[in-house]
Amino acid sequence: MTPTISRLALAALALSASILSAEPALAAVACGSGNFDAWLADFKTDAAAKGISQQAIAAGLAGVTLDQSVLNRDRSQKVFTQTFEEFSGRMVPPRMTRGSNMMKQYGSVLSRIEQTYGVPGEVLVAIWGLETDFGVNTGKFATIRSLATLAYDCRRAEQFRGELLDALRIVQRGDLAPADMKGAWAGELGQTQFMPSSWMKYAVDFDGNGKRDLLHNAPDVLASTANYLAGYGWQRGKDWQPGSPNFAVLQQWNKSEVYSKTVAYFATQLARAP
């Protein structure tokens, strides 16, 4: 959880009391202060202090403004209430044929990915289909603007401040240009919807073209998703049904049991498909 303002204030008081002879530090512009531009200027200074290049900061944050539509979506999220039968029945049948075709089209890539990370292609294709219809619907929100908006808002400020820093690191590393960084309203990017922190930790350049591209490059998308699951303890050659250790890994991908069960069900259907 993010620290409350009262905890931050107490920490500041304790620091000033213990170092009376020191010059007082300039206070950071608080989240939700009513001045987004001042907050953004302060964030740029902090990003530079954390080792992000001025070029990446300028490219990523030039002209960024608050997006009220993102705040509206964040504050109006509904509790997921569909049953497994309802959700899987709506999501899986329309995607079975395309999923089977993707298994064939990327068969050799999926085989190499399984050899490398231990995650079967059926699981990766199921996630791919459920997240973005196999890359068709990746989202149209400007990622950096969304993350800056959520970092400025006080509800989850520290979480999204970290994600915004990692989005700039993606730019600095050369994986994506800021203009290409479009995704879901809460900052998820790519064909399997990675947050920037997961991109930095798990994205791989599987086809060896020098970039980790989870927006346009299917081998990178699938291998990075496998690397994520492997990073959370996927057990090679083991089942993925509810109750198994690998199902617990799927719940690290999405903590909704209904969603995880739907991934497992879809993957099993793909494994049985001709």
Coordinates of C-alpha atoms in Angstrom, one line a residue, residues 68-269:
Q68 CA -9.6 12.9 -16.6
S69 CA -11.1 10.0 -18.5
V70 CA -8.5 7.7 -16.9
L71 CA -9.4 9.0 -13.5
N72 CA -13.1 8.4 -14.2
R73 CA -12.4 4.8 -15.2
D74 CA -10.2 4.2 -12.2
R75 CA -12.9 5.4 -9.8
S76 CA -15.8 3.6 -11.5
Q77 CA -14.3 0.1 -11.7
K78 CA -17.0 -2.5 -11.0
V79 CA -16.4 -5.7 -9.0
F80 CA -16.0 -8.7 -11.4
T81 CA -19.2 -10.7 -10.8
Q82 CA -19.4 -13.2 -13.7
T83 CA -19.2 -16.9 -12.9
F84 CA -16.6 -19.1 -14.6
E85 CA -19.4 -20.6 -16.7
E86 CA -20.6 -17.2 -17.8
F87 CA -17.1 -15.8 -18.5
S88 CA -15.6 -18.8 -20.2
G89 CA -18.7 -19.4 -22.2
R90 CA -18.5 -15.8 -23.5
M91 CA -14.8 -15.7 -24.1
V92 CA -13.6 -19.1 -25.2
P93 CA -15.8 -20.4 -28.0
P94 CA -15.4 -17.3 -30.3
R95 CA -11.6 -17.6 -29.9
M96 CA -11.2 -21.4 -30.4
T97 CA -10.7 -21.4 -34.2
R98 CA -8.3 -18.5 -34.2
G99 CA -6.5 -20.0 -31.3
S100 CA -6.0 -23.3 -33.0
N101 CA -4.8 -21.5 -36.1
M102 CA -2.3 -19.5 -34.0
M103 CA -1.0 -22.8 -32.5
K104 CA -0.3 -24.0 -36.1
Q105 CA 1.1 -20.7 -37.4
Y106 CA 3.5 -20.3 -34.5
G107 CA 4.1 -24.0 -33.8
S108 CA 7.9 -23.9 -34.2
V109 CA 8.2 -20.7 -32.2
L110 CA 6.0 -22.1 -29.4
S111 CA 8.1 -25.3 -29.4
R112 CA 11.3 -23.3 -28.9
I113 CA 9.7 -21.2 -26.2
E114 CA 8.6 -24.3 -24.3
Q115 CA 12.1 -25.7 -24.6
T116 CA 13.5 -22.4 -23.2
Y117 CA 11.0 -21.6 -20.5
G118 CA 9.0 -24.8 -19.9
V119 CA 5.6 -23.1 -20.6
P120 CA 3.4 -24.9 -23.2
G121 CA 2.2 -23.0 -26.2
E122 CA -1.5 -23.7 -25.4
V123 CA -1.2 -21.7 -22.2
L124 CA 0.5 -18.8 -24.0
V125 CA -2.0 -18.7 -26.8
A126 CA -4.9 -18.9 -24.3
I127 CA -3.6 -15.8 -22.5
W128 CA -2.9 -14.1 -25.8
G129 CA -6.5 -14.6 -27.0
L130 CA -8.1 -13.6 -23.7
E131 CA -6.0 -10.5 -23.2
T132 CA -6.2 -8.8 -26.7
D133 CA -7.9 -11.2 -29.2
F134 CA -4.4 -12.2 -30.3
G135 CA -3.1 -8.7 -30.6
V136 CA -6.1 -7.1 -32.3
N137 CA -7.3 -5.0 -29.3
T138 CA -4.3 -3.7 -27.4
G139 CA -5.9 -0.4 -26.3
K140 CA -5.7 3.1 -27.5
F141 CA -4.8 5.1 -24.4
A142 CA -1.5 7.0 -24.5
T143 CA 0.4 4.9 -21.9
I144 CA 2.7 7.6 -20.5
R145 CA -0.2 10.0 -20.1
S146 CA -2.3 7.4 -18.4
L147 CA 0.5 6.5 -16.0
A148 CA 1.3 10.2 -15.2
T149 CA -2.3 10.8 -14.5
L150 CA -2.5 7.8 -12.1
A151 CA 0.8 8.7 -10.5
Y152 CA -0.4 12.2 -9.8
D153 CA -3.7 11.0 -8.4
C154 CA -3.3 10.1 -4.7
R155 CA -5.2 6.7 -4.7
R156 CA -2.2 4.6 -5.8
A157 CA 0.4 7.3 -6.4
E158 CA 3.6 5.3 -5.5
Q159 CA 2.6 2.3 -7.5
F160 CA 2.0 4.3 -10.7
R161 CA 5.0 6.6 -10.1
G162 CA 7.1 3.4 -10.3
E163 CA 5.3 2.3 -13.4
L164 CA 5.9 5.7 -15.0
L165 CA 9.6 5.6 -14.3
D166 CA 9.7 2.1 -15.9
A167 CA 7.8 3.4 -19.0
L168 CA 10.6 6.0 -19.4
R169 CA 13.2 3.2 -19.0
I170 CA 11.5 1.4 -21.9
V171 CA 11.9 4.5 -24.0
Q172 CA 15.5 4.9 -22.8
R173 CA 16.4 1.3 -23.7
G174 CA 15.0 1.8 -27.2
D175 CA 12.3 -0.8 -27.1
L176 CA 9.5 1.6 -28.1
A177 CA 9.1 5.3 -29.0
P178 CA 6.7 7.2 -26.8
A179 CA 4.3 7.7 -29.7
D180 CA 4.0 3.9 -30.1
M181 CA 3.2 3.3 -26.4
K182 CA -0.6 2.9 -26.5
G183 CA -2.5 0.4 -24.5
A184 CA -5.2 0.0 -21.8
W185 CA -6.3 2.9 -19.6
A186 CA -4.3 1.8 -16.6
G187 CA -1.0 1.5 -18.5
E188 CA -0.9 -2.1 -19.6
L189 CA 1.0 -2.5 -22.9
G190 CA 1.3 -5.0 -25.6
Q191 CA -0.4 -8.1 -26.9
T192 CA -0.6 -9.7 -23.5
Q193 CA -0.9 -6.5 -21.5
F194 CA 2.3 -6.0 -19.5
M195 CA 2.7 -3.2 -17.0
P196 CA 5.9 -1.3 -17.6
S197 CA 7.5 -2.9 -14.5
S198 CA 6.8 -6.4 -15.9
W199 CA 8.1 -5.3 -19.3
M200 CA 11.4 -4.2 -17.8
K201 CA 11.7 -7.4 -15.8
Y202 CA 10.4 -10.1 -18.2
A203 CA 10.3 -8.8 -21.8
V204 CA 12.7 -10.7 -24.0
D205 CA 14.0 -10.2 -27.6
F206 CA 13.2 -13.8 -28.7
D207 CA 13.7 -13.2 -32.5
G208 CA 17.1 -11.5 -31.9
N209 CA 16.3 -8.2 -33.8
G210 CA 17.7 -6.1 -31.0
K211 CA 14.4 -4.9 -29.5
R212 CA 11.9 -6.2 -27.0
D213 CA 8.7 -5.4 -28.8
L214 CA 5.5 -6.7 -27.2
L215 CA 3.2 -4.6 -29.3
H216 CA 4.1 -5.8 -32.8
N217 CA 6.3 -8.9 -32.5
A218 CA 4.5 -12.2 -31.8
P219 CA 7.6 -14.2 -30.9
D220 CA 8.7 -11.5 -28.4
V221 CA 5.1 -11.4 -27.0
L222 CA 4.8 -15.2 -26.5
A223 CA 8.3 -15.7 -25.1
S224 CA 8.0 -12.7 -22.7
T225 CA 4.7 -14.1 -21.4
A226 CA 6.4 -17.5 -20.9
N227 CA 9.3 -15.8 -19.1
Y228 CA 6.8 -14.0 -16.8
L229 CA 5.2 -17.3 -15.9
A230 CA 8.5 -19.0 -15.4
G231 CA 9.6 -16.2 -13.2
Y232 CA 6.7 -16.9 -10.9
G233 CA 7.6 -20.6 -10.7
W234 CA 6.0 -22.4 -13.6
Q235 CA 6.8 -26.1 -13.3
R236 CA 7.9 -27.7 -16.6
G237 CA 5.8 -30.6 -17.7
K238 CA 3.2 -30.2 -15.0
D239 CA -0.6 -29.7 -15.2
W240 CA -2.2 -26.2 -15.1
Q241 CA -5.6 -27.2 -13.8
P242 CA -7.1 -25.6 -10.6
G243 CA -5.3 -26.9 -7.5
S244 CA -2.0 -27.5 -9.3
P245 CA 1.1 -25.4 -8.6
N246 CA 0.9 -24.1 -12.2
F247 CA -2.6 -22.8 -11.6
A248 CA -1.2 -20.8 -8.7
V249 CA 1.2 -19.3 -11.2
L250 CA -1.7 -18.4 -13.5
Q251 CA -3.2 -16.5 -10.6
Q252 CA 0.0 -14.5 -10.4
W253 CA -0.9 -13.4 -14.0
N254 CA -4.4 -12.5 -13.0
K255 CA -5.6 -12.9 -9.4
S256 CA -9.2 -13.4 -10.5
E257 CA -9.9 -17.1 -10.0
V258 CA -12.6 -17.0 -12.7
Y259 CA -10.1 -15.5 -15.2
S260 CA -7.3 -18.0 -14.3
K261 CA -9.8 -20.9 -14.6
T262 CA -10.8 -19.6 -18.0
V263 CA -7.1 -19.5 -19.1
A264 CA -6.7 -23.1 -17.9
Y265 CA -9.9 -24.2 -19.6
F266 CA -9.0 -22.5 -22.9
A267 CA -5.5 -24.0 -22.9
T268 CA -6.9 -27.5 -22.3
Q269 CA -9.4 -27.0 -25.2

